[in-house]
XYZ file of C-alpha atoms in Angstrom:
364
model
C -15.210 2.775 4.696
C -17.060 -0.374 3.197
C -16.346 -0.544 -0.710
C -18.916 -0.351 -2.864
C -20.314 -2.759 -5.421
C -21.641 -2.243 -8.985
C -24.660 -4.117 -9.929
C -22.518 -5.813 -12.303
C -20.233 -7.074 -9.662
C -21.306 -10.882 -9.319
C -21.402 -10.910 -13.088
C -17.137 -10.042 -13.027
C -16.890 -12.686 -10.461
C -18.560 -15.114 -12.007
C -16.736 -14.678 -15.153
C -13.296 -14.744 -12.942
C -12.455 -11.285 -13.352
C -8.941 -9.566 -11.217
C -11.124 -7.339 -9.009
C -9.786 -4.330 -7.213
C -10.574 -1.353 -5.542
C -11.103 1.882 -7.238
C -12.757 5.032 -6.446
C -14.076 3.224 -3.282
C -16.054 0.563 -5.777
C -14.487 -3.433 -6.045
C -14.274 -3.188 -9.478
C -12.423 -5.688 -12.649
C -9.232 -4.321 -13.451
C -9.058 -7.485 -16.005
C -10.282 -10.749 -17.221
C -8.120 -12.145 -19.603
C -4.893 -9.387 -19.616
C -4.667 -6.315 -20.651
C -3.057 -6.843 -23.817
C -5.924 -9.142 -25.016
C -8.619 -6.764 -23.864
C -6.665 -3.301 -25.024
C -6.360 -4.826 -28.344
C -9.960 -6.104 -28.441
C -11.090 -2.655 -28.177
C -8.852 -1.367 -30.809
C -9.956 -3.735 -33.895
C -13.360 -5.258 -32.751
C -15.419 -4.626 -29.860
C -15.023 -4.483 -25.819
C -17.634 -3.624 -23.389
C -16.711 -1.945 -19.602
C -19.034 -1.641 -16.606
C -18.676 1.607 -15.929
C -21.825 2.186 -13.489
C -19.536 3.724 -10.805
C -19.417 6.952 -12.423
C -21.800 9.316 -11.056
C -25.068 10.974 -12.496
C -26.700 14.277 -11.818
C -29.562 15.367 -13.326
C -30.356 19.208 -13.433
C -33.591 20.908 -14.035
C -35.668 24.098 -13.694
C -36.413 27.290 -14.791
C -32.504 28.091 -14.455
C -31.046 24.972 -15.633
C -29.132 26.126 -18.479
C -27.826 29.498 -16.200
C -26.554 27.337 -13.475
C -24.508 24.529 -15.641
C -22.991 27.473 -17.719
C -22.209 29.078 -14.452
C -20.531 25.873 -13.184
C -19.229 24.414 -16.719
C -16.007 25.490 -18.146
C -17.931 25.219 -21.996
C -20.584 26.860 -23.252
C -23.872 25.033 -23.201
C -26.379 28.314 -23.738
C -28.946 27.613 -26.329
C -27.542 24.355 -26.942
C -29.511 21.570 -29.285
C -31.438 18.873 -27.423
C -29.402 15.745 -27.981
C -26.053 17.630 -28.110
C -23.000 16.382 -25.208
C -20.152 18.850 -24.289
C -17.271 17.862 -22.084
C -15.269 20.135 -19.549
C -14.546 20.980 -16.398
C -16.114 22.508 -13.139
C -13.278 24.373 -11.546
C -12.724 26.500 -8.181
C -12.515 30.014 -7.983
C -8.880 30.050 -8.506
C -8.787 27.759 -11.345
C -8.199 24.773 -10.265
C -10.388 21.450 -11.244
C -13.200 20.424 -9.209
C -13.970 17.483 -12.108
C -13.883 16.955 -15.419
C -17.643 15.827 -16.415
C -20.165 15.302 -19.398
C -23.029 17.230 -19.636
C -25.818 15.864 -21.821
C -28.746 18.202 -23.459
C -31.473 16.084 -23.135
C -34.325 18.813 -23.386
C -35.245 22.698 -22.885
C -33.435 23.276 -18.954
C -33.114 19.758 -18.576
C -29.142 18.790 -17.960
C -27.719 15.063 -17.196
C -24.426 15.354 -15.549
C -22.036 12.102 -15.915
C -19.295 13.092 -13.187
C -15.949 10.645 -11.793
C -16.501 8.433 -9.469
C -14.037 8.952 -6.962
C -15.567 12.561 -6.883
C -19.149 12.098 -6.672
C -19.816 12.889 -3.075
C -17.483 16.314 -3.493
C -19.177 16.674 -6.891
C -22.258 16.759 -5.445
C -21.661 18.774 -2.421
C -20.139 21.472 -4.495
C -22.948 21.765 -6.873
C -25.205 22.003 -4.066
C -23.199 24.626 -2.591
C -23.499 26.657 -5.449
C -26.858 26.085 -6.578
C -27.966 27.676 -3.582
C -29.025 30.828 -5.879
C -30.633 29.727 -8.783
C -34.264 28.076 -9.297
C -33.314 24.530 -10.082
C -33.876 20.933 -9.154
C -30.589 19.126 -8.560
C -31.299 15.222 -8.603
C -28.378 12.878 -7.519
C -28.805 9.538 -9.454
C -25.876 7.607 -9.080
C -27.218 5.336 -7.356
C -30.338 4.691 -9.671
C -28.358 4.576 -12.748
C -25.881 1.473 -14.113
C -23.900 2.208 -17.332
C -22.216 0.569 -19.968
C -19.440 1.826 -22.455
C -19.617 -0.587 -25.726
C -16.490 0.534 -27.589
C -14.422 -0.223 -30.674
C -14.652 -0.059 -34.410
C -17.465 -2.890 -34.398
C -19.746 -0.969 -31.678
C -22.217 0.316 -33.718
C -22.961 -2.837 -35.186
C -22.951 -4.439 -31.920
C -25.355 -1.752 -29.898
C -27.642 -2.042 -33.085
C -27.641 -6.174 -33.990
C -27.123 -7.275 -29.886
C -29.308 -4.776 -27.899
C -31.512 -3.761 -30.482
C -30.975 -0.572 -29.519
C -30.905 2.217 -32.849
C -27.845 4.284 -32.485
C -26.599 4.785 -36.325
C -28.416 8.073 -36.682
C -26.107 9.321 -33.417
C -23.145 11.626 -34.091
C -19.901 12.099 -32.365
C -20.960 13.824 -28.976
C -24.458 13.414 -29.503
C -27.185 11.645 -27.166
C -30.668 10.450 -27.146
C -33.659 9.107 -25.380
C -35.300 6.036 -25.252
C -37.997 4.058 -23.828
C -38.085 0.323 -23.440
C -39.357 -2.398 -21.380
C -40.906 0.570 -19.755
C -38.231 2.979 -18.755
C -36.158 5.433 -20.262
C -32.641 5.229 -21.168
C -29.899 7.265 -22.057
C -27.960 6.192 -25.151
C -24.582 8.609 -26.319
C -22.032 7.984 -28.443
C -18.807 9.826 -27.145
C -16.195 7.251 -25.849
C -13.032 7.325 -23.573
C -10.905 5.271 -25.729
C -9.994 6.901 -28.990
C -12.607 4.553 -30.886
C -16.098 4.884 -32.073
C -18.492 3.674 -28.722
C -21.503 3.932 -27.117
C -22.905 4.350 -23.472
C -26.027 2.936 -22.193
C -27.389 4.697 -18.726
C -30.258 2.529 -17.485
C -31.689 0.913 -14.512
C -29.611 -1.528 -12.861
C -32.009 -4.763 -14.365
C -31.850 -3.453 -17.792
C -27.850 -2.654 -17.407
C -27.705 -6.684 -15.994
C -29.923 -8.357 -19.298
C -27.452 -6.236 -21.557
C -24.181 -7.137 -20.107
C -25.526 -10.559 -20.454
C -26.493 -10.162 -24.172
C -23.473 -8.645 -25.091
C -20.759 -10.922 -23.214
C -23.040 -14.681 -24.590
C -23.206 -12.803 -28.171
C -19.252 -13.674 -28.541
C -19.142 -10.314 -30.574
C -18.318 -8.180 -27.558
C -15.317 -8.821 -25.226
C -15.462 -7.679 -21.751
C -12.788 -5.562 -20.840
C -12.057 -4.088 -17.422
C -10.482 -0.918 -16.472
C -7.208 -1.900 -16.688
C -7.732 -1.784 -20.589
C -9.066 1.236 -20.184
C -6.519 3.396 -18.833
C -3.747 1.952 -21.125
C -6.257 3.203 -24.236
C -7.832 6.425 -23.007
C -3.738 7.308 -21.931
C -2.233 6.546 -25.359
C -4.879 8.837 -27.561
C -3.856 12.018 -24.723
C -7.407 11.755 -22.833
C -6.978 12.840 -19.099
C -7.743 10.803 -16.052
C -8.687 13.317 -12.849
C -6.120 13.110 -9.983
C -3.513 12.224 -12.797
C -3.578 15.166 -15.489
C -6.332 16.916 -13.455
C -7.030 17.771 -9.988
C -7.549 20.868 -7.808
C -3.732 21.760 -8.365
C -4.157 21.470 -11.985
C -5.957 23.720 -14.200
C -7.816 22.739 -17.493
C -4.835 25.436 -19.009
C -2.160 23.505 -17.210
C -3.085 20.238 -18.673
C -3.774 21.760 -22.530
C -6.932 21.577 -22.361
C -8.070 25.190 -22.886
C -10.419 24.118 -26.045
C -12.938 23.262 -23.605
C -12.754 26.757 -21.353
C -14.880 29.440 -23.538
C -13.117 32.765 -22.007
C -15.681 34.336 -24.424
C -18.851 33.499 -22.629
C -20.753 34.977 -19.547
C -19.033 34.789 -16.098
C -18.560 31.385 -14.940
C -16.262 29.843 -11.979
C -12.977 30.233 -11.663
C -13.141 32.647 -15.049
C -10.983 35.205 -14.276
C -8.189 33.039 -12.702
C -7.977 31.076 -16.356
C -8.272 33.714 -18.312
C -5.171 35.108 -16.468
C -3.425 31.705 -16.866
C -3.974 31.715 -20.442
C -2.817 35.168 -21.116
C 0.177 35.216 -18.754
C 1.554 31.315 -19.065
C 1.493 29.115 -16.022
C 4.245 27.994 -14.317
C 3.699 24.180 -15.182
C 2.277 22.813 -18.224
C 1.417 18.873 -19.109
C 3.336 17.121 -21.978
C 4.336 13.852 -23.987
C 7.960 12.056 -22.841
C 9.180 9.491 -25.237
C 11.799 7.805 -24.120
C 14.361 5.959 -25.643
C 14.726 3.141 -24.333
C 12.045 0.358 -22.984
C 11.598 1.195 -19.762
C 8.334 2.459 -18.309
C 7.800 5.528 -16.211
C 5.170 5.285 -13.429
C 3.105 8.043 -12.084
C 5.104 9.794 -9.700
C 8.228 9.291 -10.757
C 10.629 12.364 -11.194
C 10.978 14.285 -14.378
C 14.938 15.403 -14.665
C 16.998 18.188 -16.557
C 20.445 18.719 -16.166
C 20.291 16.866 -12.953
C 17.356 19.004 -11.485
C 13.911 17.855 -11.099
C 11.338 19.696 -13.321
C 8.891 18.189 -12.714
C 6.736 14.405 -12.394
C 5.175 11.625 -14.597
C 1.302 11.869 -14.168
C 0.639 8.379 -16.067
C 2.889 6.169 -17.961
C 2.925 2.606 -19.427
C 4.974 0.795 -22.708
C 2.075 1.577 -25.149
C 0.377 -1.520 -26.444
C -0.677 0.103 -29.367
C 2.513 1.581 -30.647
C 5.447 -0.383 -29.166
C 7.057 2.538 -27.095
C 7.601 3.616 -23.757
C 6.018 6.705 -23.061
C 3.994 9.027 -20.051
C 2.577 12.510 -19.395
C 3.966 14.528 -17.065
C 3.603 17.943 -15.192
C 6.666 19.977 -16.017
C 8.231 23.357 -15.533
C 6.687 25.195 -18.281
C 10.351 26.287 -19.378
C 11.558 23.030 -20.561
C 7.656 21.817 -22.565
C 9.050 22.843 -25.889
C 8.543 19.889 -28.230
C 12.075 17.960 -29.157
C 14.016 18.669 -25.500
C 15.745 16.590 -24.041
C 15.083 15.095 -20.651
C 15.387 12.566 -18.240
C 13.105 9.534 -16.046
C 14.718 8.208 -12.984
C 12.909 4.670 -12.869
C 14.314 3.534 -9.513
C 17.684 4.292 -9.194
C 18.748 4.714 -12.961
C 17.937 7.800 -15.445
C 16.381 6.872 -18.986
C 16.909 9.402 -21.650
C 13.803 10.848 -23.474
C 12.362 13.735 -24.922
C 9.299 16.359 -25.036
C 6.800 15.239 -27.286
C 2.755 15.576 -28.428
C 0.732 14.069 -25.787
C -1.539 11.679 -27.903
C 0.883 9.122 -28.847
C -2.138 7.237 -31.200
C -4.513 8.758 -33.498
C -8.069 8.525 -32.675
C -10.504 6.684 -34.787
C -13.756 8.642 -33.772
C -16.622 8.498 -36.067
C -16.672 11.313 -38.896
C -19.677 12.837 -39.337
């Protein structure tokens, strides 16, 4: 399958950017290290191409009806402007995607899915739009975006792009219109710090990048970064802490399934998750010593496997070795004691909360 290119990508190479493959897209995993470009994020400002995610943009008379139907959280008579994150998830509960769904006006729905999952994504909504009396518009391809993050950002979006964003709360969006076309400006984030996205054409996405990386105000940061601080603040990555195996109740993240609204998919199998327990449940591991667990590697008790690491790293933020991991519910209580085998030696650890750094969101 040829790999796909972002219309950022000659920009990367020509700043001399470690590109990689990732979700079928060459993408920059880095361009100075990680370390530089976590920490960049955390105190100033870092900006990530991010125009291989996927957009879908629903509308029609039934708009509202079919995302509810498909959308773990409620969206019904939700406030233009508003964003809600969740899930879509199969009838027996497992996760399609997790996704952000943007209220941009009266049954009019933008739909920012993963992109390793957009053709599935789409297929599936399709599928199940068959139905109801909507339009279902796939975009990714028209659409570039860019994630501005970090305690400057607002500054940054407002002083570099010119682009007003101070009036925007946490999970909130807007439109606007310049150099005749409309963009999409939210202010949600996937790093545990204040940030902005930008969904625009590909030309406008290009001028920005360009304004943003000459303005010396805004590092560029690839996804390397990007993993190491959306992992540390307890944010999932699908096909890690999600996938079609692992429910939104598995992974603790049952704030975003309303049990309490009408029927939607995969209802009844998480409402019978959440009232009976599931067999495996996500947690924290801290271990003791320095070594770092990978994904995949085995989760011990006693000498028994309970379960595996779903993502792990030495967290730059706060100088320990720690990972997530899908574990026999039994043994999730906070404070036991377990095991890594790294290779062929054990490292001792224990069950602990799964954001291992507080995030520094803006307070309304």
């Amino acid at each position: 399958m040829e790999i796909k290119k972002t219309c950022l990508h000659d920009k990367h190479l020509a700043l001399g950017a470690l590109m990689t493959p990732f979700a079928g897209f060459d993408m920059p995993i880095q361009y100075t290290n990680i370390i530089d470009e976590h920490n960049a994020v955390r105190n100033a400002c870092g900006v990530f191409d991010v125009s291989h995610m996927g957009e879908v943009i629903v509308s029609g008379a039934e708009a509202e009806k079919f995302v509810n139907y498909i959308f773990t959280n409620d969206i019904k008579d939700a406030p233009n402007g508003k964003v809600y994150y969740g899930m879509m998830c199969y009838e027996d509960g497992g996760t399609v995607d997790d996704l952000l769904v943007y209220k941009i006006e009266h049954n009019n729905f933008f739909l920012v899915i993963n992109a390793a999952n957009i053709e599935k994504d789409v297929e599936w909504m399709q599928k199940q739009a068959e139905n109801f009396n909507i339009l279902l518009c796939h975009k990714s391809d028209y659409f570039g975006q860019l994630a501005v993050q970090g305690p400057d950002a607002e500054a940054v979006v407002e002083e570099v792009l010119g682009l007003p964003c101070k009036d925007l709360s946490f999970y909130t969006c807007k439109t606007l219109d310049r150099q005749d076309e409309t963009i999409y400006l939210s202010r949600t984030g996937y790093t545990g710090e204040d940030g902005f996205e930008i969904y625009a054409t590909h030309d406008y996405i290009r001028a920005s990048w360009d304004k943003l990386v000459s303005s010396g105000r805004c590092k560029p940061c690839g996804l390397g970064c990007r993993d190491t601080l959306r992992f540390e603040v307890g944010l999932p990555l699908y096909g890690d802490e999600l996938s079609k195996d692992i429910s939104p109740i598995m992974a603790g993240l049952g704030l975003f399934v309303k049990l309490n609204k009408e029927n939607f998919i995969g209802k009844d199998a998480l409402a019978k998750q959440k009232a009976e327990g599931t067999a495996k449940k996500l947690v924290g591991i801290e271990l003791a010593d320095k070594a770092i667990p990978r994904h995949g590697y085995a989760v011990i008790k006693d000498g028994v496997q309970i379960g595996e690491v779903t993502t792990g790293y030495h967290c730059i933020s706060v100088d320990k070795s720690v990972c997530m991991a899908l574990i026999d519910s039994e043994f999730a209580k906070l404070d036991t004691e377990v095991s890594i085998q790294i290779r062929k030696k054990t490292f001792p650890g224990k069950i602990v909360k799964k954001k291992f750094y507080d995030k520094h969101y803006k307070k309304d």
